[in-house]
mmCIF file of C-alpha atoms and ligand atoms in Angstrom:
data_model
loop_
_atom_site.group_PDB
_atom_site.id
_atom_site.type_symbol
_atom_site.label_atom_id
_atom_site.label_comp_id
_atom_site.label_asym_id
_atom_site.label_seq_id
_atom_site.Cartn_x
_atom_site.Cartn_y
_atom_site.Cartn_z
ATOM 1 C CA UNK A 1 0.000 0.000 0.000
ATOM 2 C CA UNK A 2 2.727 2.367 0.898
ATOM 3 C CA UNK A 3 4.398 1.618 -2.354
ATOM 4 C CA UNK A 4 1.248 2.316 -4.423
ATOM 5 C CA UNK A 5 0.530 5.579 -2.662
ATOM 6 C CA UNK A 6 4.034 6.805 -3.351
ATOM 7 C CA UNK A 7 3.843 5.753 -6.932
ATOM 8 C CA UNK A 8 0.636 7.648 -7.617
ATOM 9 C CA UNK A 9 1.976 10.754 -5.888
ATOM 10 C CA UNK A 10 5.031 10.541 -8.086
ATOM 11 C CA UNK A 11 2.982 10.236 -11.280
ATOM 12 C CA UNK A 12 0.810 13.157 -10.288
ATOM 13 C CA UNK A 13 3.800 15.360 -9.682
ATOM 14 C CA UNK A 14 5.191 14.527 -13.115
ATOM 15 C CA UNK A 15 1.965 15.335 -14.978
ATOM 16 C CA UNK A 16 1.561 18.673 -13.269
ATOM 17 C CA UNK A 17 4.953 20.052 -14.289
ATOM 18 C CA UNK A 18 4.423 23.634 -15.313
ATOM 19 C CA UNK A 19 7.676 23.866 -17.149
ATOM 20 C CA UNK A 20 8.425 21.445 -19.982
ATOM 21 C CA UNK A 21 11.015 22.603 -22.500
ATOM 22 C CA UNK A 22 10.240 19.553 -24.653
ATOM 23 C CA UNK A 23 6.883 21.103 -25.583
ATOM 24 C CA UNK A 24 8.728 23.319 -28.036
ATOM 25 C CA UNK A 25 10.691 20.491 -29.642
ATOM 26 C CA UNK A 26 7.887 18.319 -30.914
ATOM 27 C CA UNK A 27 7.986 19.022 -34.659
ATOM 28 C CA UNK A 28 10.323 20.416 -37.312
ATOM 29 C CA UNK A 29 8.053 23.423 -37.831
ATOM 30 C CA UNK A 30 7.941 24.236 -34.125
ATOM 31 C CA UNK A 31 11.673 23.757 -33.756
ATOM 32 C CA UNK A 32 12.360 26.094 -36.637
ATOM 33 C CA UNK A 33 9.886 28.630 -35.222
ATOM 34 C CA UNK A 34 11.827 28.885 -31.952
ATOM 35 C CA UNK A 35 15.319 28.452 -33.405
ATOM 36 C CA UNK A 36 17.604 31.205 -32.131
ATOM 37 C CA UNK A 37 20.359 30.934 -34.715
ATOM 38 C CA UNK A 38 19.646 30.427 -38.388
ATOM 39 C CA UNK A 39 22.431 29.818 -40.864
ATOM 40 C CA UNK A 40 22.159 31.347 -44.295
ATOM 41 C CA UNK A 41 24.333 31.084 -47.386
ATOM 42 C CA UNK A 42 24.785 34.860 -47.238
ATOM 43 C CA UNK A 43 26.759 34.360 -43.999
ATOM 44 C CA UNK A 44 29.486 32.495 -45.848
ATOM 45 C CA UNK A 45 32.712 33.506 -47.495
ATOM 46 C CA UNK A 46 34.206 30.789 -49.690
ATOM 47 C CA UNK A 47 38.044 30.698 -49.662
ATOM 48 C CA UNK A 48 39.713 29.710 -52.937
ATOM 49 C CA UNK A 49 43.268 29.101 -54.124
ATOM 50 C CA UNK A 50 44.458 30.444 -57.469
ATOM 51 C CA UNK A 51 47.620 30.218 -59.541
ATOM 52 C CA UNK A 52 48.576 31.535 -62.956
ATOM 53 C CA UNK A 53 47.839 29.477 -66.050
ATOM 54 C CA UNK A 54 44.722 28.148 -67.672
ATOM 55 C CA UNK A 55 42.596 25.045 -67.417
ATOM 56 C CA UNK A 56 44.047 24.171 -63.998
ATOM 57 C CA UNK A 57 41.849 22.366 -61.486
ATOM 58 C CA UNK A 58 44.230 20.333 -59.361
ATOM 59 C CA UNK A 59 42.944 18.597 -56.233
ATOM 60 C CA UNK A 60 44.668 19.738 -53.025
ATOM 61 C CA UNK A 61 45.906 16.646 -51.216
ATOM 62 C CA UNK A 62 45.647 18.138 -47.735
ATOM 63 C CA UNK A 63 42.155 19.569 -48.318
ATOM 64 C CA UNK A 64 39.850 16.890 -49.750
ATOM 65 C CA UNK A 65 37.286 18.367 -52.123
ATOM 66 C CA UNK A 66 39.247 21.595 -52.754
ATOM 67 C CA UNK A 67 41.349 22.584 -55.750
ATOM 68 C CA UNK A 68 44.026 24.863 -57.052
ATOM 69 C CA UNK A 69 42.432 26.877 -59.848
ATOM 70 C CA UNK A 70 43.706 29.094 -62.632
ATOM 71 C CA UNK A 71 41.733 32.297 -63.223
ATOM 72 C CA UNK A 72 39.532 30.720 -65.925
ATOM 73 C CA UNK A 73 38.549 27.661 -63.883
ATOM 74 C CA UNK A 74 38.166 29.878 -60.823
ATOM 75 C CA UNK A 75 35.555 31.831 -62.735
ATOM 76 C CA UNK A 76 33.629 28.613 -63.448
ATOM 77 C CA UNK A 77 33.834 27.619 -59.790
ATOM 78 C CA UNK A 78 32.599 31.035 -58.671
ATOM 79 C CA UNK A 79 29.683 30.930 -61.103
ATOM 80 C CA UNK A 80 28.670 27.540 -59.727
ATOM 81 C CA UNK A 81 29.046 28.768 -56.143
ATOM 82 C CA UNK A 82 26.890 31.810 -56.881
ATOM 83 C CA UNK A 83 24.271 29.474 -58.327
ATOM 84 C CA UNK A 84 24.179 27.820 -54.899
ATOM 85 C CA UNK A 85 23.754 31.113 -53.072
ATOM 86 C CA UNK A 86 27.360 32.059 -52.265
ATOM 87 C CA UNK A 87 27.915 35.791 -52.586
ATOM 88 C CA UNK A 88 31.484 36.287 -51.360
ATOM 89 C CA UNK A 89 34.846 34.645 -51.963
ATOM 90 C CA UNK A 90 38.292 35.047 -50.397
ATOM 91 C CA UNK A 91 41.264 34.592 -52.726
ATOM 92 C CA UNK A 92 44.689 33.193 -51.889
ATOM 93 C CA UNK A 93 47.459 33.242 -54.472
ATOM 94 C CA UNK A 94 50.077 30.668 -55.246
ATOM 95 C CA UNK A 95 53.019 32.337 -56.971
ATOM 96 C CA UNK A 96 55.126 31.097 -59.872
ATOM 97 C CA UNK A 97 58.265 32.054 -57.962
ATOM 98 C CA UNK A 98 59.042 32.930 -54.376
ATOM 99 C CA UNK A 99 61.700 35.343 -53.126
ATOM 100 C CA UNK A 100 62.880 36.847 -49.845
ATOM 101 C CA UNK A 101 60.424 39.777 -49.989
ATOM 102 C CA UNK A 102 57.485 37.980 -51.579
ATOM 103 C CA UNK A 103 57.453 40.402 -54.511
ATOM 104 C CA UNK A 104 55.012 38.389 -56.636
ATOM 105 C CA UNK A 105 52.475 39.312 -53.961
ATOM 106 C CA UNK A 106 52.093 42.793 -55.407
ATOM 107 C CA UNK A 107 52.641 42.008 -59.091
ATOM 108 C CA UNK A 108 49.841 43.273 -61.319
ATOM 109 C CA UNK A 109 50.214 39.994 -63.218
ATOM 110 C CA UNK A 110 49.993 37.853 -60.080
ATOM 111 C CA UNK A 111 47.345 35.148 -59.940
ATOM 112 C CA UNK A 112 45.201 37.040 -57.425
ATOM 113 C CA UNK A 113 45.331 40.307 -59.352
ATOM 114 C CA UNK A 114 44.468 38.593 -62.648
ATOM 115 C CA UNK A 115 41.649 36.653 -61.013
ATOM 116 C CA UNK A 116 40.177 39.713 -59.344
ATOM 117 C CA UNK A 117 40.087 41.561 -62.669
ATOM 118 C CA UNK A 118 38.420 38.620 -64.375
ATOM 119 C CA UNK A 119 35.881 37.971 -61.612
ATOM 120 C CA UNK A 120 34.905 41.614 -61.261
ATOM 121 C CA UNK A 121 34.445 41.865 -65.025
ATOM 122 C CA UNK A 122 32.448 38.650 -65.440
ATOM 123 C CA UNK A 123 30.665 38.407 -62.085
ATOM 124 C CA UNK A 124 30.341 41.988 -60.853
ATOM 125 C CA UNK A 125 27.811 40.958 -58.193
ATOM 126 C CA UNK A 126 30.265 38.607 -56.501
ATOM 127 C CA UNK A 127 32.028 40.138 -53.517
ATOM 128 C CA UNK A 128 35.751 39.511 -53.949
ATOM 129 C CA UNK A 129 37.884 39.627 -50.808
ATOM 130 C CA UNK A 130 41.648 39.160 -51.040
ATOM 131 C CA UNK A 131 43.992 37.786 -48.417
ATOM 132 C CA UNK A 132 46.855 40.219 -47.912
ATOM 133 C CA UNK A 133 49.968 38.445 -46.697
ATOM 134 C CA UNK A 134 53.486 37.586 -47.784
ATOM 135 C CA UNK A 135 53.861 34.023 -46.521
ATOM 136 C CA UNK A 136 52.650 32.374 -49.735
ATOM 137 C CA UNK A 137 55.151 34.498 -51.676
ATOM 138 C CA UNK A 138 58.290 34.425 -49.535
ATOM 139 C CA UNK A 139 60.922 31.724 -49.971
ATOM 140 C CA UNK A 140 61.280 31.445 -46.168
ATOM 141 C CA UNK A 141 57.497 31.131 -45.677
ATOM 142 C CA UNK A 142 57.165 33.856 -43.044
ATOM 143 C CA UNK A 143 54.583 36.627 -43.178
ATOM 144 C CA UNK A 144 57.160 39.419 -43.135
ATOM 145 C CA UNK A 145 60.688 40.516 -43.946
ATOM 146 C CA UNK A 146 63.253 38.282 -42.283
ATOM 147 C CA UNK A 147 66.641 39.165 -40.816
ATOM 148 C CA UNK A 148 68.558 36.218 -39.427
ATOM 149 C CA UNK A 149 65.893 34.371 -37.492
ATOM 150 C CA UNK A 150 63.743 37.436 -36.747
ATOM 151 C CA UNK A 151 60.631 38.527 -38.596
ATOM 152 C CA UNK A 152 60.893 42.315 -38.827
ATOM 153 C CA UNK A 153 57.757 44.303 -38.188
ATOM 154 C CA UNK A 154 58.171 47.799 -39.576
ATOM 155 C CA UNK A 155 60.011 46.934 -42.820
ATOM 156 C CA UNK A 156 57.136 44.555 -43.614
ATOM 157 C CA UNK A 157 54.457 47.271 -43.518
ATOM 158 C CA UNK A 158 55.282 48.960 -46.856
ATOM 159 C CA UNK A 159 55.315 45.548 -48.569
ATOM 160 C CA UNK A 160 51.910 44.608 -47.195
ATOM 161 C CA UNK A 161 50.643 48.028 -48.266
ATOM 162 C CA UNK A 162 51.862 47.369 -51.801
ATOM 163 C CA UNK A 163 50.052 44.022 -51.848
ATOM 164 C CA UNK A 164 46.824 45.618 -50.611
ATOM 165 C CA UNK A 165 47.014 48.498 -53.123
ATOM 166 C CA UNK A 166 47.688 46.052 -55.982
ATOM 167 C CA UNK A 167 44.563 44.115 -54.998
ATOM 168 C CA UNK A 168 42.493 47.299 -54.822
ATOM 169 C CA UNK A 169 43.836 48.379 -58.228
ATOM 170 C CA UNK A 170 42.712 45.046 -59.639
ATOM 171 C CA UNK A 171 39.237 45.742 -58.254
ATOM 172 C CA UNK A 172 39.103 43.849 -54.946
ATOM 173 C CA UNK A 173 35.999 44.749 -52.947
ATOM 174 C CA UNK A 174 37.640 44.153 -49.562
ATOM 175 C CA UNK A 175 41.254 43.530 -48.512
ATOM 176 C CA UNK A 176 41.971 41.197 -45.602
ATOM 177 C CA UNK A 177 45.432 41.418 -43.996
ATOM 178 C CA UNK A 178 46.353 38.139 -42.264
ATOM 179 C CA UNK A 179 49.985 38.755 -41.344
ATOM 180 C CA UNK A 180 49.650 39.935 -37.697
ATOM 181 C CA UNK A 181 52.341 42.612 -37.931
ATOM 182 C CA UNK A 182 51.732 45.517 -35.551
ATOM 183 C CA UNK A 183 50.446 48.647 -37.272
ATOM 184 C CA UNK A 184 49.576 46.993 -40.548
ATOM 185 C CA UNK A 185 45.945 48.037 -40.638
ATOM 186 C CA UNK A 186 46.927 51.686 -40.223
ATOM 187 C CA UNK A 187 49.665 51.376 -42.842
ATOM 188 C CA UNK A 188 47.340 49.692 -45.333
ATOM 189 C CA UNK A 189 44.544 52.205 -44.653
ATOM 190 C CA UNK A 190 46.925 55.111 -45.296
ATOM 191 C CA UNK A 191 48.258 53.514 -48.478
ATOM 192 C CA UNK A 192 44.779 52.771 -49.830
ATOM 193 C CA UNK A 193 43.662 56.325 -49.091
ATOM 194 C CA UNK A 194 46.746 57.845 -50.700
ATOM 195 C CA UNK A 195 46.411 55.691 -53.800
ATOM 196 C CA UNK A 196 42.775 56.603 -54.373
ATOM 197 C CA UNK A 197 40.948 53.754 -52.608
ATOM 198 C CA UNK A 198 39.413 55.447 -49.561
ATOM 199 C CA UNK A 199 36.256 53.360 -49.941
ATOM 200 C CA UNK A 200 37.910 49.931 -49.990
ATOM 201 C CA UNK A 201 37.108 48.276 -46.644
ATOM 202 C CA UNK A 202 39.618 46.363 -44.536
ATOM 203 C CA UNK A 203 38.648 43.047 -42.958
ATOM 204 C CA UNK A 204 41.424 42.548 -40.455
ATOM 205 C CA UNK A 205 42.518 39.146 -39.201
ATOM 206 C CA UNK A 206 42.637 40.859 -35.814
ATOM 207 C CA UNK A 207 42.669 37.966 -33.319
ATOM 208 C CA UNK A 208 44.675 35.410 -35.225
ATOM 209 C CA UNK A 209 46.184 32.692 -33.086
ATOM 210 C CA UNK A 210 49.328 30.663 -33.794
ATOM 211 C CA UNK A 211 47.504 27.435 -34.544
ATOM 212 C CA UNK A 212 48.220 23.861 -35.522
ATOM 213 C CA UNK A 213 44.875 23.945 -37.338
ATOM 214 C CA UNK A 214 46.513 25.840 -40.225
ATOM 215 C CA UNK A 215 48.548 22.763 -41.170
ATOM 216 C CA UNK A 216 46.568 21.684 -44.258
ATOM 217 C CA UNK A 217 46.489 25.265 -45.590
ATOM 218 C CA UNK A 218 50.261 25.525 -45.385
ATOM 219 C CA UNK A 219 50.577 22.320 -47.360
ATOM 220 C CA UNK A 220 48.106 23.707 -49.881
ATOM 221 C CA UNK A 221 50.056 26.899 -50.505
ATOM 222 C CA UNK A 222 53.551 25.734 -49.549
ATOM 223 C CA UNK A 223 53.907 28.359 -46.823
ATOM 224 C CA UNK A 224 55.244 26.297 -43.934
ATOM 225 C CA UNK A 225 57.975 28.472 -42.396
ATOM 226 C CA UNK A 226 61.457 27.335 -43.438
ATOM 227 C CA UNK A 227 62.689 27.975 -39.910
ATOM 228 C CA UNK A 228 60.969 28.565 -36.584
ATOM 229 C CA UNK A 229 57.243 29.159 -36.359
ATOM 230 C CA UNK A 230 54.806 32.070 -36.298
ATOM 231 C CA UNK A 231 54.570 32.480 -32.542
ATOM 232 C CA UNK A 232 56.488 35.756 -32.522
ATOM 233 C CA UNK A 233 53.653 37.414 -34.449
ATOM 234 C CA UNK A 234 50.498 35.291 -34.195
ATOM 235 C CA UNK A 235 48.737 35.166 -30.836
ATOM 236 C CA UNK A 236 49.235 32.670 -28.030
ATOM 237 C CA UNK A 237 46.225 30.339 -27.927
ATOM 238 C CA UNK A 238 46.085 30.650 -24.143
ATOM 239 C CA UNK A 239 45.194 34.347 -24.249
ATOM 240 C CA UNK A 240 41.679 35.706 -24.092
ATOM 241 C CA UNK A 241 41.927 39.343 -22.994
ATOM 242 C CA UNK A 242 44.632 39.954 -25.554
ATOM 243 C CA UNK A 243 42.148 39.257 -28.350
ATOM 244 C CA UNK A 244 40.111 42.278 -27.300
ATOM 245 C CA UNK A 245 43.270 44.358 -27.230
ATOM 246 C CA UNK A 246 44.201 43.289 -30.772
ATOM 247 C CA UNK A 247 40.696 43.918 -32.059
ATOM 248 C CA UNK A 248 40.457 47.390 -30.523
ATOM 249 C CA UNK A 249 43.851 48.346 -31.932
ATOM 250 C CA UNK A 250 42.843 47.274 -35.421
ATOM 251 C CA UNK A 251 39.543 49.149 -35.238
ATOM 252 C CA UNK A 252 41.365 52.251 -34.044
ATOM 253 C CA UNK A 253 43.684 51.917 -37.047
ATOM 254 C CA UNK A 254 40.727 51.734 -39.415
ATOM 255 C CA UNK A 255 39.618 48.107 -39.668
ATOM 256 C CA UNK A 256 36.013 48.011 -40.886
ATOM 257 C CA UNK A 257 35.495 44.402 -39.807
ATOM 258 C CA UNK A 258 37.491 42.115 -37.541
ATOM 259 C CA UNK A 259 38.140 38.403 -37.628
ATOM 260 C CA UNK A 260 38.778 35.706 -35.073
ATOM 261 C CA UNK A 261 40.790 32.747 -36.336
ATOM 262 C CA UNK A 262 40.568 29.754 -35.972
ATOM 263 C CA UNK A 263 36.864 29.468 -35.133
ATOM 264 C CA UNK A 264 35.920 26.202 -33.431
ATOM 265 C CA UNK A 265 38.657 26.085 -30.805
ATOM 266 C CA UNK A 266 38.083 29.807 -30.157
ATOM 267 C CA UNK A 267 34.307 30.162 -29.802
ATOM 268 C CA UNK A 268 34.770 31.954 -26.479
ATOM 269 C CA UNK A 269 36.911 34.554 -28.232
ATOM 270 C CA UNK A 270 34.268 35.089 -30.917
ATOM 271 C CA UNK A 271 31.720 35.718 -28.163
ATOM 272 C CA UNK A 272 34.050 38.090 -26.303
ATOM 273 C CA UNK A 273 34.823 40.051 -29.447
ATOM 274 C CA UNK A 274 31.155 40.191 -30.422
ATOM 275 C CA UNK A 275 30.355 41.767 -27.069
ATOM 276 C CA UNK A 276 33.309 44.160 -27.094
ATOM 277 C CA UNK A 277 32.864 45.801 -30.481
ATOM 278 C CA UNK A 278 30.166 47.072 -32.823
ATOM 279 C CA UNK A 279 31.825 46.339 -36.148
ATOM 280 C CA UNK A 280 30.947 43.120 -38.016
ATOM 281 C CA UNK A 281 32.775 40.087 -36.630
ATOM 282 C CA UNK A 282 34.055 37.349 -38.911
ATOM 283 C CA UNK A 283 35.322 33.916 -37.895
ATOM 284 C CA UNK A 284 37.543 31.657 -39.978
ATOM 285 C CA UNK A 285 36.661 27.965 -39.919
ATOM 286 C CA UNK A 286 40.208 27.041 -40.919
ATOM 287 C CA UNK A 287 41.772 24.287 -42.978
ATOM 288 C CA UNK A 288 42.442 21.896 -40.094
ATOM 289 C CA UNK A 289 38.859 22.196 -38.871
ATOM 290 C CA UNK A 290 37.659 21.423 -42.393
ATOM 291 C CA UNK A 291 40.062 18.529 -42.922
ATOM 292 C CA UNK A 292 39.118 16.831 -39.639
ATOM 293 C CA UNK A 293 35.472 16.650 -40.646
ATOM 294 C CA UNK A 294 36.226 15.609 -44.220
ATOM 295 C CA UNK A 295 38.519 12.772 -43.242
ATOM 296 C CA UNK A 296 36.247 11.528 -40.484
ATOM 297 C CA UNK A 297 33.291 11.624 -42.899
ATOM 298 C CA UNK A 298 35.275 9.789 -45.576
ATOM 299 C CA UNK A 299 35.928 7.058 -43.043
ATOM 300 C CA UNK A 300 32.256 6.889 -42.140
ATOM 301 C CA UNK A 301 32.863 8.125 -38.598
ATOM 302 C CA UNK A 302 30.761 11.264 -38.871
ATOM 303 C CA UNK A 303 27.674 12.351 -40.772
ATOM 304 C CA UNK A 304 29.262 15.133 -42.800
ATOM 305 C CA UNK A 305 26.191 17.255 -43.441
ATOM 306 C CA UNK A 306 24.993 17.269 -39.851
ATOM 307 C CA UNK A 307 28.480 17.801 -38.458
ATOM 308 C CA UNK A 308 29.231 20.714 -40.758
ATOM 309 C CA UNK A 309 25.916 22.465 -40.179
ATOM 310 C CA UNK A 310 26.220 21.984 -36.423
ATOM 311 C CA UNK A 311 29.763 23.394 -36.410
ATOM 312 C CA UNK A 312 28.825 26.381 -38.582
ATOM 313 C CA UNK A 313 25.748 27.071 -36.449
ATOM 314 C CA UNK A 314 27.929 27.045 -33.335
ATOM 315 C CA UNK A 315 30.239 29.636 -34.913
ATOM 316 C CA UNK A 316 27.279 31.873 -35.699
ATOM 317 C CA UNK A 317 25.732 31.277 -32.268
ATOM 318 C CA UNK A 318 29.038 32.307 -30.671
ATOM 319 C CA UNK A 319 28.586 35.682 -32.341
ATOM 320 C CA UNK A 320 30.095 35.591 -35.825
ATOM 321 C CA UNK A 321 28.279 37.642 -38.456
ATOM 322 C CA UNK A 322 30.475 36.296 -41.226
ATOM 323 C CA UNK A 323 31.840 32.757 -41.523
ATOM 324 C CA UNK A 324 34.785 31.994 -43.757
ATOM 325 C CA UNK A 325 34.568 28.307 -44.515
ATOM 326 C CA UNK A 326 35.766 25.771 -47.077
ATOM 327 C CA UNK A 327 32.425 24.031 -46.516
ATOM 328 C CA UNK A 328 30.623 27.073 -47.967
ATOM 329 C CA UNK A 329 29.383 25.549 -51.212
ATOM 330 C CA UNK A 330 28.199 22.292 -49.735
ATOM 331 C CA UNK A 331 26.664 23.989 -46.724
ATOM 332 C CA UNK A 332 24.791 26.431 -48.955
ATOM 333 C CA UNK A 333 23.467 23.527 -50.983
ATOM 334 C CA UNK A 334 22.379 21.610 -47.880
ATOM 335 C CA UNK A 335 20.623 24.667 -46.455
ATOM 336 C CA UNK A 336 18.666 25.237 -49.646
ATOM 337 C CA UNK A 337 17.714 21.561 -49.945
ATOM 338 C CA UNK A 338 16.389 21.201 -46.458
ATOM 339 C CA UNK A 339 14.993 24.086 -44.475
ATOM 340 C CA UNK A 340 14.084 21.903 -41.513
ATOM 341 C CA UNK A 341 17.539 20.850 -40.405
HETATM 342 C C1 PBG B 401 48.351 33.582 -44.295
HETATM 343 C C2 PBG B 401 47.175 32.809 -43.907
HETATM 344 C C3 PBG B 401 47.109 31.560 -43.270
HETATM 345 C C4 PBG B 401 45.774 31.218 -43.220
HETATM 346 C C5 PBG B 401 45.066 32.270 -43.776
HETATM 347 N N1 PBG B 401 45.963 33.244 -44.174
HETATM 348 C C6 PBG B 401 48.168 30.638 -42.813
HETATM 349 C C7 PBG B 401 49.008 30.980 -41.685
HETATM 350 O O1 PBG B 401 48.870 32.013 -41.018
HETATM 351 O O2 PBG B 401 49.911 30.183 -41.459
HETATM 352 C C8 PBG B 401 45.225 29.945 -42.677
HETATM 353 C C9 PBG B 401 43.972 29.488 -43.307
HETATM 354 C C10 PBG B 401 43.584 28.099 -42.985
HETATM 355 O O3 PBG B 401 44.254 27.346 -42.257
HETATM 356 O O4 PBG B 401 42.534 27.709 -43.502
HETATM 357 N N2 PBG B 401 49.031 34.223 -43.295
#
């Protein structure tokens, strides 16, 4: 008897719960009605790698599903991406020749410059962002001028400015410095203004951490440093407050938008930056984050679509307005196929 009385009291208590979060999870339509974060293809920036030549579409071994393009095949890829809802791309160049200063980085005939001219002529609606850095172009693989084993800050600034101006001259909509030299946003802003590009925005890689997650990218562009690493200029992954400092400095120097990079291991930083500033915040879902999912999916360990959309949603939920991701095309396709994810 005692047992039965207790049991009925228990049941009664359960049925009279006032608060039941599961009530709002009962159907796809209800879930989408109360969803707080909604991904959209217009959130994405699709990073692409380009080299000089024609007819090139070479698979990148370290980044399954991605390619090195020449300007003509890049155009085809961008048209297809736009057809899937992508509206912005980020271009990285692979030079014909590297040297100590990375001089092909600012050549008017460089792969990025040629591609920007072609894309802006053929696809004027596509937003073309260019990565401004020297590491793809230097024979030592560092993002600045090197003396002995040091990467020199101030002598690097005029070179980065030349790269940025050459991209703007080619027609780039936005330039995105990724080098992490001090003062580079201010130097690039001044150079753009002087050269007649006061309206070209700067998306600064403001809180860029020295990360092992860049490994596949460095294989893709051959920019692994020949000596040492990038810890004397990229941020220490243990630091949180310093990200705000970096972001505020870049905004003070004229950055129109700021980026946190990588994204998934730094979601707390994205949130902090989102709350500290009022400019748009971008997050870069980098090569290593992409490759981990791809390889696990290839091996059947993860459901690729669900994993990618969950990861990208988490980046947006953390506070990113803009997500740079190699998954962009596929994610855009998945989102348009199935609105009830
Ligand atoms: C160039 C640059 C890098 C990335 C973007 N711009 C590499 C690096 O800093 O070593 C990484 C992108 C990625 O891993 O997807 N400085």
